[in-house]
Coordinates of C-alpha atoms in Angstrom, one line a residue:
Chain A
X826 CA 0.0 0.0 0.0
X827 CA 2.9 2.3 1.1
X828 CA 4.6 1.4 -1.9
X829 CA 1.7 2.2 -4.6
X830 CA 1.5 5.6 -1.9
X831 CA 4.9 5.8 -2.7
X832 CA 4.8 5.7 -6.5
X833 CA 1.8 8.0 -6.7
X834 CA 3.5 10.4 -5.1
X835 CA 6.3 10.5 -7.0
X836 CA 4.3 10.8 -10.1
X837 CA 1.7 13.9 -8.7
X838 CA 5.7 15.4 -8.2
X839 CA 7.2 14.5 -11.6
X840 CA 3.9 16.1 -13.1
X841 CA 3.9 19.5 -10.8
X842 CA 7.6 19.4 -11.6
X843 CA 8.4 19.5 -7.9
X844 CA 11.9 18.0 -8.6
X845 CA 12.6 20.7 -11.2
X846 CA 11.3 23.5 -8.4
X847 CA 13.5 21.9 -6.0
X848 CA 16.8 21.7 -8.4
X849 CA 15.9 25.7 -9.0
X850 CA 15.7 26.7 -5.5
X851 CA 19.2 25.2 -4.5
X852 CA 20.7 26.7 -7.7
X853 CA 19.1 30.1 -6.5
X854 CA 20.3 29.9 -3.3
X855 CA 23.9 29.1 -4.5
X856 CA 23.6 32.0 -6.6
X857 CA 23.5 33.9 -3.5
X858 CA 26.0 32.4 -1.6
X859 CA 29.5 33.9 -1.0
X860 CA 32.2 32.5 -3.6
X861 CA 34.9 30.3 -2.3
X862 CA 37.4 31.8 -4.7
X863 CA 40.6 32.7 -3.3
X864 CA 41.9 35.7 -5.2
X865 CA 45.5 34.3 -5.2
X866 CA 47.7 35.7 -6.5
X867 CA 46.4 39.7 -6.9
X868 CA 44.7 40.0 -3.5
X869 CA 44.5 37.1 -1.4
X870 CA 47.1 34.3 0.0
X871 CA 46.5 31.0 2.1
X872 CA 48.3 31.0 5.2
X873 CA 49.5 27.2 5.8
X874 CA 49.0 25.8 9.2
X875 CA 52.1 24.8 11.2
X876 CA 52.3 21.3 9.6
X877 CA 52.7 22.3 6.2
X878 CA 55.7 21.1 4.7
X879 CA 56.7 23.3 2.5
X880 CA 60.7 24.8 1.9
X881 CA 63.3 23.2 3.9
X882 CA 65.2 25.7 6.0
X883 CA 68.5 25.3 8.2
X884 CA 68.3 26.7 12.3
X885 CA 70.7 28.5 14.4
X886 CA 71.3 27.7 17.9
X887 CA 71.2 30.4 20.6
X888 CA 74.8 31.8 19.3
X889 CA 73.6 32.0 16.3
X890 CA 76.0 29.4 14.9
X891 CA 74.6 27.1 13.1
X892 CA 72.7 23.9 15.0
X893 CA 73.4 21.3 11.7
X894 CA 76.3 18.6 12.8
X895 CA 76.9 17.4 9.1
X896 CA 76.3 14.0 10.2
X897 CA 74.6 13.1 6.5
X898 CA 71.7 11.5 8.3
X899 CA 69.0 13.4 6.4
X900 CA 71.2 12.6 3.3
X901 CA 71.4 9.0 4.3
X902 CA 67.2 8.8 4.9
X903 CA 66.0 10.9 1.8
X904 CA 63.8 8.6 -0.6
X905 CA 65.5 10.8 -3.9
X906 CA 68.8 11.6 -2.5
X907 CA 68.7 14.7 -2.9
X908 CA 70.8 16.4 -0.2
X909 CA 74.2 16.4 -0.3
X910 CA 76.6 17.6 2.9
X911 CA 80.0 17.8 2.7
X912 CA 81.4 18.7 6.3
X913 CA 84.1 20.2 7.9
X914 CA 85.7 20.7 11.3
X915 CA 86.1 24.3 13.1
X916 CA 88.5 25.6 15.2
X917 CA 86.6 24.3 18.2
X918 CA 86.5 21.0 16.8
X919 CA 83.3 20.9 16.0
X920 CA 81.7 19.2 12.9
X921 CA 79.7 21.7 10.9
X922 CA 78.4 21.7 6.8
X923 CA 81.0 23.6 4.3
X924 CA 78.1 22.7 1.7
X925 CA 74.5 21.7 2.5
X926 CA 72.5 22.0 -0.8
X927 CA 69.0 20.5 -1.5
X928 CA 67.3 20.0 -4.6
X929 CA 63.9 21.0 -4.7
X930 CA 63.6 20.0 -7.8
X931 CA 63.6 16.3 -7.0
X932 CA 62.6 16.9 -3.2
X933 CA 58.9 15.1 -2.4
X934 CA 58.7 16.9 0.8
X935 CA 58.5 13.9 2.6
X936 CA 59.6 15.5 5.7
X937 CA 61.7 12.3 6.7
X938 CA 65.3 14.6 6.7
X939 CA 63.3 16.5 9.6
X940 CA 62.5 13.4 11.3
X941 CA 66.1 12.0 10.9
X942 CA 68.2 14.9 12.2
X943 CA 69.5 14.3 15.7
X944 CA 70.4 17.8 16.2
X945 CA 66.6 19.8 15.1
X946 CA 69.0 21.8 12.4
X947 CA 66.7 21.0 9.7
X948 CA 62.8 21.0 8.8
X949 CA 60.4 21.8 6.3
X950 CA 58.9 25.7 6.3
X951 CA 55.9 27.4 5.4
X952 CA 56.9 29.0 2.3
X953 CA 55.5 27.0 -0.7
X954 CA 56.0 29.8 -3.5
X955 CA 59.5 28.9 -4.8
X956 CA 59.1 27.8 -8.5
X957 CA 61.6 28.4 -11.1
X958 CA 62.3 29.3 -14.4
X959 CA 65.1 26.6 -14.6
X960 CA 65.8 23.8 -12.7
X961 CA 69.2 25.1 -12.0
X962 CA 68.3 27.8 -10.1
X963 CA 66.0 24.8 -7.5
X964 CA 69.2 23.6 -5.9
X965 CA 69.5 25.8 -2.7
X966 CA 72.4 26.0 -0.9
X967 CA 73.1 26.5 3.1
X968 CA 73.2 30.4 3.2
X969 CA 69.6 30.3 1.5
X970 CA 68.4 27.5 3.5
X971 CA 69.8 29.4 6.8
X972 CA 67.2 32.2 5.4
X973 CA 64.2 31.0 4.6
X974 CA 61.3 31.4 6.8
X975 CA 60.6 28.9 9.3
X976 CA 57.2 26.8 10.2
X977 CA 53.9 28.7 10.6
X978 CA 52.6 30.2 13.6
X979 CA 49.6 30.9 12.9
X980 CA 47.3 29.2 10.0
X981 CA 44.1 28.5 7.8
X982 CA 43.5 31.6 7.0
X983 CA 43.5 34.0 3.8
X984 CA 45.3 37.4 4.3
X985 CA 45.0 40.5 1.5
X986 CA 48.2 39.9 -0.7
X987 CA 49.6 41.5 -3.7
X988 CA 51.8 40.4 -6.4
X989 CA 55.5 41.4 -6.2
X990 CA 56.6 41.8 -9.7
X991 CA 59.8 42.8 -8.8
X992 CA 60.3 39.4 -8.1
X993 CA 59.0 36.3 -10.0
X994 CA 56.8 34.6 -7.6
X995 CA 56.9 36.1 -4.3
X996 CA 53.3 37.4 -2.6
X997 CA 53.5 40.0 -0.4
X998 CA 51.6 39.7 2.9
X999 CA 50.6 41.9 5.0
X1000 CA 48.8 41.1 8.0
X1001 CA 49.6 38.1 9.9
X1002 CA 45.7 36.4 10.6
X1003 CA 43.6 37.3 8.1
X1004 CA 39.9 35.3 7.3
X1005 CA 39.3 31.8 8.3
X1006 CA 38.6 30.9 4.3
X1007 CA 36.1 27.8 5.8
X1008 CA 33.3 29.7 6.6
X1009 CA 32.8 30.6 3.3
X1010 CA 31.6 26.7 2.3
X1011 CA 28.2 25.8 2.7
X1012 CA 27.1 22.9 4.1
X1013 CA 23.9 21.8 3.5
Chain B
X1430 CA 10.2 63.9 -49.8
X1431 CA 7.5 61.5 -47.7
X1432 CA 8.9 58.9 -49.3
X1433 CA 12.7 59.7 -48.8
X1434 CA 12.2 60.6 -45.1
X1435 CA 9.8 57.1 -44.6
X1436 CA 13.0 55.1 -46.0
X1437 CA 15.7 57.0 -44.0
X1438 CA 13.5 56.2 -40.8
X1439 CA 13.2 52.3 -42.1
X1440 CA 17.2 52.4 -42.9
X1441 CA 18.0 54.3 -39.3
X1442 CA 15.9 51.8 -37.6
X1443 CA 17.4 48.4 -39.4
X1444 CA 20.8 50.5 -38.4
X1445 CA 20.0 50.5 -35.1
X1446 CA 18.2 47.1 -34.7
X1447 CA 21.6 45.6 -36.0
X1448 CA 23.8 47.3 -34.0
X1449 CA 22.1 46.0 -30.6
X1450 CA 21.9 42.7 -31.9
X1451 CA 25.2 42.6 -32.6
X1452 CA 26.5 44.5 -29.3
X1453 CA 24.2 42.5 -27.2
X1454 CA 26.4 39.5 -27.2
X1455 CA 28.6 41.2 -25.5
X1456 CA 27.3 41.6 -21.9
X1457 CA 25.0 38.2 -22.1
X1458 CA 28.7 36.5 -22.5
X1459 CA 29.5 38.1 -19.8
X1460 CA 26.3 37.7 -17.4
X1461 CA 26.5 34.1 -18.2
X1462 CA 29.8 33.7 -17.3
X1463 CA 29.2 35.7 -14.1
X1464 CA 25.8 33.7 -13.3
X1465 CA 28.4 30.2 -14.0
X1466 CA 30.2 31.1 -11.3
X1467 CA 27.9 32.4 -8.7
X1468 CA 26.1 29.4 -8.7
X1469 CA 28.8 27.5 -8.7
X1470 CA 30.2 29.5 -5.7
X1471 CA 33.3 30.6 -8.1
X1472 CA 33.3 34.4 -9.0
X1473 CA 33.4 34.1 -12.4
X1474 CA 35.7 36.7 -14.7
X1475 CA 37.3 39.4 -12.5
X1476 CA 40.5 40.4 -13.9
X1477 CA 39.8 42.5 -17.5
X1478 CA 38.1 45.5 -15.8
X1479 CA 35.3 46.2 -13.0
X1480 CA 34.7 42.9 -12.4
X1481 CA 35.4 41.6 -15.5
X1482 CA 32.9 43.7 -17.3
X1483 CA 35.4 44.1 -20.0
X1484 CA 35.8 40.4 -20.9
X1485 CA 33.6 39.9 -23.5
X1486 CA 36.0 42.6 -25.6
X1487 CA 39.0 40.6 -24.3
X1488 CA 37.5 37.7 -26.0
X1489 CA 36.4 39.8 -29.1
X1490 CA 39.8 40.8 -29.6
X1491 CA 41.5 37.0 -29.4
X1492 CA 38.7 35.9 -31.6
X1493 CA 39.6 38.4 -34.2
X1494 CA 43.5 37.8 -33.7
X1495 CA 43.1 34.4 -33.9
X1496 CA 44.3 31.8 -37.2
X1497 CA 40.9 31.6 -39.3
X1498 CA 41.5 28.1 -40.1
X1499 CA 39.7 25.6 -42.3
X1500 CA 40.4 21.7 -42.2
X1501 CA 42.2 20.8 -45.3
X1502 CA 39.5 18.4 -46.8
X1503 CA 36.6 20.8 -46.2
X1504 CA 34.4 22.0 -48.6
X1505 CA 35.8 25.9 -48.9
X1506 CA 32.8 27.1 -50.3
X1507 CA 30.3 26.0 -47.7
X1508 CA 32.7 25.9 -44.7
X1509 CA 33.2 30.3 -45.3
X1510 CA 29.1 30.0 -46.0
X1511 CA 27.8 28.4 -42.8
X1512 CA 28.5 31.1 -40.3
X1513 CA 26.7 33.6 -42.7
X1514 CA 23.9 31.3 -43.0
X1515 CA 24.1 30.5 -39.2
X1516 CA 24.1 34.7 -38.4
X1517 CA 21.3 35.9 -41.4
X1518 CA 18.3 34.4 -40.2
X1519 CA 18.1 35.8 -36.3
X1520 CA 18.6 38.7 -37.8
X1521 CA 16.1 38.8 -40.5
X1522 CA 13.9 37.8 -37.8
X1523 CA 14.4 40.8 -36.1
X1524 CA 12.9 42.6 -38.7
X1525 CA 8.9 41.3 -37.5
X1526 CA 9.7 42.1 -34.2
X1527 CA 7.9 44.9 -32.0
X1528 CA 9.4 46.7 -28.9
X1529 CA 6.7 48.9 -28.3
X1530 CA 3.7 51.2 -29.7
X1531 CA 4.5 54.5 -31.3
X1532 CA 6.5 57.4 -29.2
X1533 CA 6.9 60.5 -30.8
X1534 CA 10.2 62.4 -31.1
X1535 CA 10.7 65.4 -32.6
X1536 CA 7.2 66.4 -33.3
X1537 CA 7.1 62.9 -35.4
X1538 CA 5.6 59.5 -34.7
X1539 CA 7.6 56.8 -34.9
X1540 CA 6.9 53.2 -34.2
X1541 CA 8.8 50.8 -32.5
X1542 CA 9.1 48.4 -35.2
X1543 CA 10.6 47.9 -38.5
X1544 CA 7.3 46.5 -40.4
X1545 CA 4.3 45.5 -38.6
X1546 CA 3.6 42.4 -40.8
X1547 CA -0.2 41.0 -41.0
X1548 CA 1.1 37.2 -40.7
X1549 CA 4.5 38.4 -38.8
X1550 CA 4.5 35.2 -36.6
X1551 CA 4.8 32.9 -39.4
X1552 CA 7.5 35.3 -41.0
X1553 CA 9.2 34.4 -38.2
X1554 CA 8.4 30.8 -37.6
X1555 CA 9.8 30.6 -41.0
X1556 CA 13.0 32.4 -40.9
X1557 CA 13.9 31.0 -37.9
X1558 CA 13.6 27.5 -39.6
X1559 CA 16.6 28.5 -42.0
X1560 CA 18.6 28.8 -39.2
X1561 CA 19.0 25.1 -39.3
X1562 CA 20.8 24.9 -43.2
X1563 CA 23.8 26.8 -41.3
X1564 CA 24.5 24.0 -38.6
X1565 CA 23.7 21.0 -41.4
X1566 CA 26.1 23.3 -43.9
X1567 CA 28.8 23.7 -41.0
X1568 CA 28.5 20.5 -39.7
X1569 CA 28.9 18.8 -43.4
X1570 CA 31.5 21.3 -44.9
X1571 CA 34.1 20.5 -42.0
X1572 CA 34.8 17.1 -42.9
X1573 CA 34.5 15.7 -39.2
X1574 CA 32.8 13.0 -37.6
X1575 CA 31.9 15.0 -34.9
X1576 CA 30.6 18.0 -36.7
X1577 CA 28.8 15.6 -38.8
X1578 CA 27.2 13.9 -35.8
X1579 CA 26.6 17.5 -34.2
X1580 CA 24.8 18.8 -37.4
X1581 CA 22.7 15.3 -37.8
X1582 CA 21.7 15.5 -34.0
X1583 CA 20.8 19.6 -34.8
X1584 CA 18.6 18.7 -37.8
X1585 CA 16.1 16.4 -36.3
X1586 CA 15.9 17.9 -33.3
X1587 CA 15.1 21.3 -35.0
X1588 CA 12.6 19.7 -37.1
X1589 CA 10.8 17.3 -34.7
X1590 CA 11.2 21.1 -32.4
X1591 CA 9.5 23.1 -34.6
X1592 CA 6.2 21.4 -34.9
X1593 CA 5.2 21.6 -31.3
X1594 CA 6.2 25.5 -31.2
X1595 CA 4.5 26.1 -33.9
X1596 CA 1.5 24.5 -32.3
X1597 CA 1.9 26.3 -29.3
X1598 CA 1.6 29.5 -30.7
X1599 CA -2.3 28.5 -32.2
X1600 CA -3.6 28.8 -29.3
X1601 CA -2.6 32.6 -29.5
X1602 CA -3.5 33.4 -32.6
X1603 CA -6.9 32.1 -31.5
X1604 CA -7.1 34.7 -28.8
X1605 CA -6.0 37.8 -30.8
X1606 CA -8.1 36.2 -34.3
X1607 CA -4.2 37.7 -35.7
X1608 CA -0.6 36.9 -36.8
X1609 CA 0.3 40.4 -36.2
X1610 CA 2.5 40.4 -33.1
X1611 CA 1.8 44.1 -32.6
X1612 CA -2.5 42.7 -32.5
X1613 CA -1.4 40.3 -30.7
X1614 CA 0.0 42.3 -27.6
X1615 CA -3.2 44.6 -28.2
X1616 CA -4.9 41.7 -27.5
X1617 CA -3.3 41.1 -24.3
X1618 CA -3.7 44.5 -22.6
X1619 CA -5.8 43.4 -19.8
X1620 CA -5.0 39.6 -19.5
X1621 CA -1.9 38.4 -20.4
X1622 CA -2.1 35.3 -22.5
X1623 CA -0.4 33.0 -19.8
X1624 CA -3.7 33.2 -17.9
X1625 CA -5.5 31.7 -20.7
X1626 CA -2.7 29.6 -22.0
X1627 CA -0.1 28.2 -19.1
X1628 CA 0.2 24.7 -21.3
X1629 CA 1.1 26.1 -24.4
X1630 CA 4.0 28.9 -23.1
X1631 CA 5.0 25.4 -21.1
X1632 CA 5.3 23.5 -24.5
X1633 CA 6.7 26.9 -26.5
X1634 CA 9.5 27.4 -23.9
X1635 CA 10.2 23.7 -24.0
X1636 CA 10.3 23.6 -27.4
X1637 CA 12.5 27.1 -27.4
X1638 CA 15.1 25.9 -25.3
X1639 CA 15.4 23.0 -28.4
X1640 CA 15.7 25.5 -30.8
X1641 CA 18.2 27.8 -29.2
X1642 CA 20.5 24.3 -28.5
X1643 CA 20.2 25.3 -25.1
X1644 CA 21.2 23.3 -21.9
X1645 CA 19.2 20.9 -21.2
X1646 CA 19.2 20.1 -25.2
X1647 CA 21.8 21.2 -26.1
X1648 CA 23.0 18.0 -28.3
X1649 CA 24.3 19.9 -30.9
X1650 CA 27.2 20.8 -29.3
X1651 CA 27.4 18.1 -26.3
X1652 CA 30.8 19.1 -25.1
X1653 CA 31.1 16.0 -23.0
X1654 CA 30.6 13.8 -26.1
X1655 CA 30.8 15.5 -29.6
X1656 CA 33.9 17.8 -28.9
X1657 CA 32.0 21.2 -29.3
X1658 CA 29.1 20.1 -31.8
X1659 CA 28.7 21.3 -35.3
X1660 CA 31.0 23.8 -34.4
X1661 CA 34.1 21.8 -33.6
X1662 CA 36.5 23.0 -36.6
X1663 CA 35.3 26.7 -36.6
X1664 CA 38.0 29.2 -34.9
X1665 CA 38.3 32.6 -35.1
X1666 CA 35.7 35.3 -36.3
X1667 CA 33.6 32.5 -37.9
X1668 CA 33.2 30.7 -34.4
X1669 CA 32.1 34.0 -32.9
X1670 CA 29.7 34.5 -35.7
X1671 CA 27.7 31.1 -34.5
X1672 CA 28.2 32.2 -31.1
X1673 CA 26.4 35.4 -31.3
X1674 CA 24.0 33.6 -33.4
X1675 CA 23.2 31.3 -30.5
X1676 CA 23.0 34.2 -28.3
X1677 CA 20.3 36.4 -30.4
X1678 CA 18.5 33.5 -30.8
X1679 CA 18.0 33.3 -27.0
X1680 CA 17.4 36.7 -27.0
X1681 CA 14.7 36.0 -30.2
X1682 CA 13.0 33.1 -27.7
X1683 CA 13.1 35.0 -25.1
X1684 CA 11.7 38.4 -26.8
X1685 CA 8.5 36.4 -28.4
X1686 CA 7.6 34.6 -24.7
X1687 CA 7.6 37.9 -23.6
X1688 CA 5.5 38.9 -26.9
X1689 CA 2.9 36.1 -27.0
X1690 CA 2.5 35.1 -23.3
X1691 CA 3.5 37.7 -21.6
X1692 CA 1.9 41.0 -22.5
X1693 CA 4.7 42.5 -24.4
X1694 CA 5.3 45.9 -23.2
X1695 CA 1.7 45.8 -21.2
X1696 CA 3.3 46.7 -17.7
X1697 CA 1.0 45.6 -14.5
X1698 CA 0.7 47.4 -10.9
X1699 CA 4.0 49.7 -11.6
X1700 CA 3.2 52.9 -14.0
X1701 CA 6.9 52.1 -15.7
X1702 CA 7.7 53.1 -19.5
X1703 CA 6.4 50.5 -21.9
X1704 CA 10.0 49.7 -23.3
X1705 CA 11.1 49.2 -20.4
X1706 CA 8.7 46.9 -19.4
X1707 CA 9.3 44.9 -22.2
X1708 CA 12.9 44.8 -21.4
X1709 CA 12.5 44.0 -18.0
X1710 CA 10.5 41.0 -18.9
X1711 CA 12.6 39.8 -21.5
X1712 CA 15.9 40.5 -19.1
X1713 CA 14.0 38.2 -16.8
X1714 CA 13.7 35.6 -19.3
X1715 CA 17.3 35.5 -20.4
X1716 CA 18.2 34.7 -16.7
X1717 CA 15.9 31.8 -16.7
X1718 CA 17.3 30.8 -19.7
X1719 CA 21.1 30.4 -18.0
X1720 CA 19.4 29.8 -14.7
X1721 CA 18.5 26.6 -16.6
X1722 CA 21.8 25.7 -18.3
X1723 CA 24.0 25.9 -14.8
X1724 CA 20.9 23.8 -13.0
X1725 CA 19.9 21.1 -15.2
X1726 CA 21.9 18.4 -16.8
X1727 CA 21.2 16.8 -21.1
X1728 CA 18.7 15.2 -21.7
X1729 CA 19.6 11.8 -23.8
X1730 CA 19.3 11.8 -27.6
X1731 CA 16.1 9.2 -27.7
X1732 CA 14.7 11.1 -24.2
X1733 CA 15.0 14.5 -26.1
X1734 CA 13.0 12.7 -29.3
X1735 CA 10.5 11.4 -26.7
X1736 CA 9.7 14.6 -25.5
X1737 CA 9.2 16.7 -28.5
X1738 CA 6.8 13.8 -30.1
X1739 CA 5.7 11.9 -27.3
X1740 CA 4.8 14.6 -24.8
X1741 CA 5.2 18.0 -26.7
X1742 CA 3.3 17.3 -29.5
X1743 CA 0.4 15.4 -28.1
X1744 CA 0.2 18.7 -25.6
X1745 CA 0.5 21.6 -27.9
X1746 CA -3.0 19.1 -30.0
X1747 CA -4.5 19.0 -27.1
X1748 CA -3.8 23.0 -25.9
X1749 CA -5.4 23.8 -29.3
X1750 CA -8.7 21.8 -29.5
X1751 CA -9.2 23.2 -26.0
X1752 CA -8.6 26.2 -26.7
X1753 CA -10.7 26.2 -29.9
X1754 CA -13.4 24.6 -27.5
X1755 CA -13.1 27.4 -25.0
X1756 CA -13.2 30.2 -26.7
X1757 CA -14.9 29.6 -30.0

């Protein structure tokens, strides 16, 4: 009975076109909704959270010499080998990288050289706009690595950016919160 | 000197008439773009001025820059002769069309028409009909399967299209006892003809969606399986001409809803100019036309051939011997 109720039903709908109404209404409503777009690169940038893995950078210690021991772990552990550390010895004695260069190129951001290190010199950064006219120029060496930004403090959200055309690629940013970019999807 | 000044109104007029037609592409390729992306929570074009309001030039410009190529085993003749024959007959159409009773500038009446023609809606039933020999032409001329299978799809579904519109529109004619569209707005001054007949503006929309080759029929040009249609080898200028084509023959659907089921430029409640009443409406009607295309998806080749003669036609019969029942 339930099912013939059922059928009817459906039918009385197909000929009031209740579905078409129905497909309108959510298409109207969308219409109205506030677009997800994120204006990158001209006006808005995402701000990755503090797990991102994006370019590798080397740390200081408090003296502000550098923390890496050259022990070639991360070098060792790398899935595409492609860090190479040649090291050297100071006057202290103590064992530090002449040459530390990564090739972004081949790097998968893995993150395993950050796991590997025994002395927390190296991890993976928050900076993700690094592409290249040639893959020559991809190979960064330790006084760039030293310099790049480090991981995120804050994240998830959209600040106002412009485009540096100064430089190739590089957004400039701002403010350091911005909009939390997920209130902007609906959920129905 | 009557006659001269009659024919320089006539040639102003067609002047005029052509230049909107052939600007109006313009900013409906850019409000469907923009209406694309609202509803799909995207913002559509934003970077070629004011929110992208200058796009539409953008895209005039590549089209113009762009190689004019032809496939090297097409027909010359008929591939250069398709976009023509594609563009005329929208235009032509055009011609039949009213926007409005007589205003009077300059001392001097002058009527907002080209010709008011005594059988005007089968001038235009007519001329809209040749539209078809473009697509079939452009289709054939390019030499490739998919054109070919575009052009095929276009032709029977124009023809098994046309019938059921051109039923629809009986019942009209009924109601104003004319084929003049300017009688047949007259006619509608108090009621508007949607009161009197809601099934057949259901089965002439229908059936004008399936001759614009819009969403949800547009087989034609099914990007998803045909490579773009009829259309697929055409670059350049001639690709634009079938565009704006498609788009003044939306406007042209759109214009005679408005014209013979919705009161023309009768206005209700609001005291509002009569033209732009009649724009209002037909603005409205261009929305629902892309409302449509970003809501629903194609129909199926035999599903679109099952509702033009399984469920079109047998309505439109049926809309007229009531009608003619009714009313007689």
């Amino acid at each position: 009975m339930s099912r013939v109720q059922d059928r009817l039903g459906t039918w009385i709908g197909w000929a009031l076109f209740a579905d078409l109404a129905s497909a309108f209404t959510l298409t109207f409503g969308y219409m109205f909704s506030r677009p997800v777009t994120m204006q990158y690169p001209d006006k808005e940038k995402w701000l990755p959270y503090s797990r991102y893995r994006g370019h590798h950078f080397l740390k200081r210690d408090e003296e502000g010499e550098i923390k890496c021991v050259a022990c070639e772990l991360c070098a060792r552990i790398c899935p595409c080998d492609c860090i190479e550390v040649v090291p050297y010895e100071d006057e202290n004695g103590k064992r530090h990288p002449a040459k530390f260069e990564i090739d972004t190129a081949r790097c998968l951001f893995c993150g395993l050289c950050e796991d590997a290190c025994p002395a927390d010199a190296i991890a993976l950064g928050q900076q993700y706009e690094f592409s290249s006219f040639s893959s020559r120029d991809l190979v960064i060496g330790r006084d760039d690595l030293l310099g790049k930004p480090g991981k995120a403090m804050t994240g998830g959200g959209v600040v106002t950016a412009r485009l540096n055309t100064e430089e190739d690629v590089l957004v400039e940013t701002s403010e350091p919160h911005g909009y939390n970019w997920w209130r902007n999807i609906r959920r129905t | 000197m009557e006659l001269l000044f009659a024919l320089g109104l006539i040639a102003i007029k067609i002047a005029l008439l052509i230049a909107m037609l052939l600007l109006l592409p313009l900013p409906l390729t850019w409000l469907e773009r923009k209406l694309a992306g609202h509803m799909q929570q995207r913002m559509g074009p934003m970077r070629v001025g004011w929110h992208g309001l200058l796009q539409p030039v953008a895209d005039g410009i590549k089209l113009l820059t762009k190689e004019d190529h032809i496939p090297a085993e097409a027909d010359r003749f008929l591939f250069k002769l398709a976009p023509i024959l594609a563009l005329a007959p929208p235009f032509v159409v055009f011609v039949a069309i009213p926007f409005g009773e007589t205003v009077s500038v300059l001392n001097a009446e002058i009527t907002l028409y080209v010709s008011n023609l005594n059988v005007a809606l089968l001038f235009v039933f007519a001329v809209i009909g040749l539209e078809v020999y473009g697509v079939i032409f452009g289709g054939w001329a390019a030499n490739s399967k998919y054109a070919v299978l575009g052009s095929l799809r276009t032709c029977a579904q124009m023809i098994s299209y046309e019938i059921p519109m051109g039923f629809a529109v009986v019942g009209v004619v009924m109601l104003a006892q004319s084929m003049s569209l300017v009688d047949i707005v007259r006619a509608q001054s108090d009621v508007w003809n949607i009161v009197y007949q809601p099934v057949g503006f259901l089965v002439f929309f229908v059936a004008g969606l399936a001759e614009a080759q819009r969403i949800p029929f547009d087989l034609a040009e099914a990007e998803g399986d045909l490579g773009a249609g009829f259309h697929t080898e055409y670059s350049g200028i001639r690709f634009a001409f079938f565009m704006v084509s498609e788009y003044v023959i939306v406007l042209l659907v759109s214009v005679l809803s408005v014209i013979l089921f919705f009161g023309g430029w009768n206005g209700v409640l609001i005291p509002l100019p009569p033209l732009l009443w009649f724009a209002l409406k037909v603005a409205f009607f261009i929305y629902v036309f892309m409302w449509f295309r970003f809501t629903l998806p194609r129909y199926r080749y035999d599903q679109l051939m099952a509702i033009g003669w399984k469920v079109l036609l047998p309505l439109s019969m049926a809309n007229i011997i009531v009608t003619g029942i009714v009313f007689s």
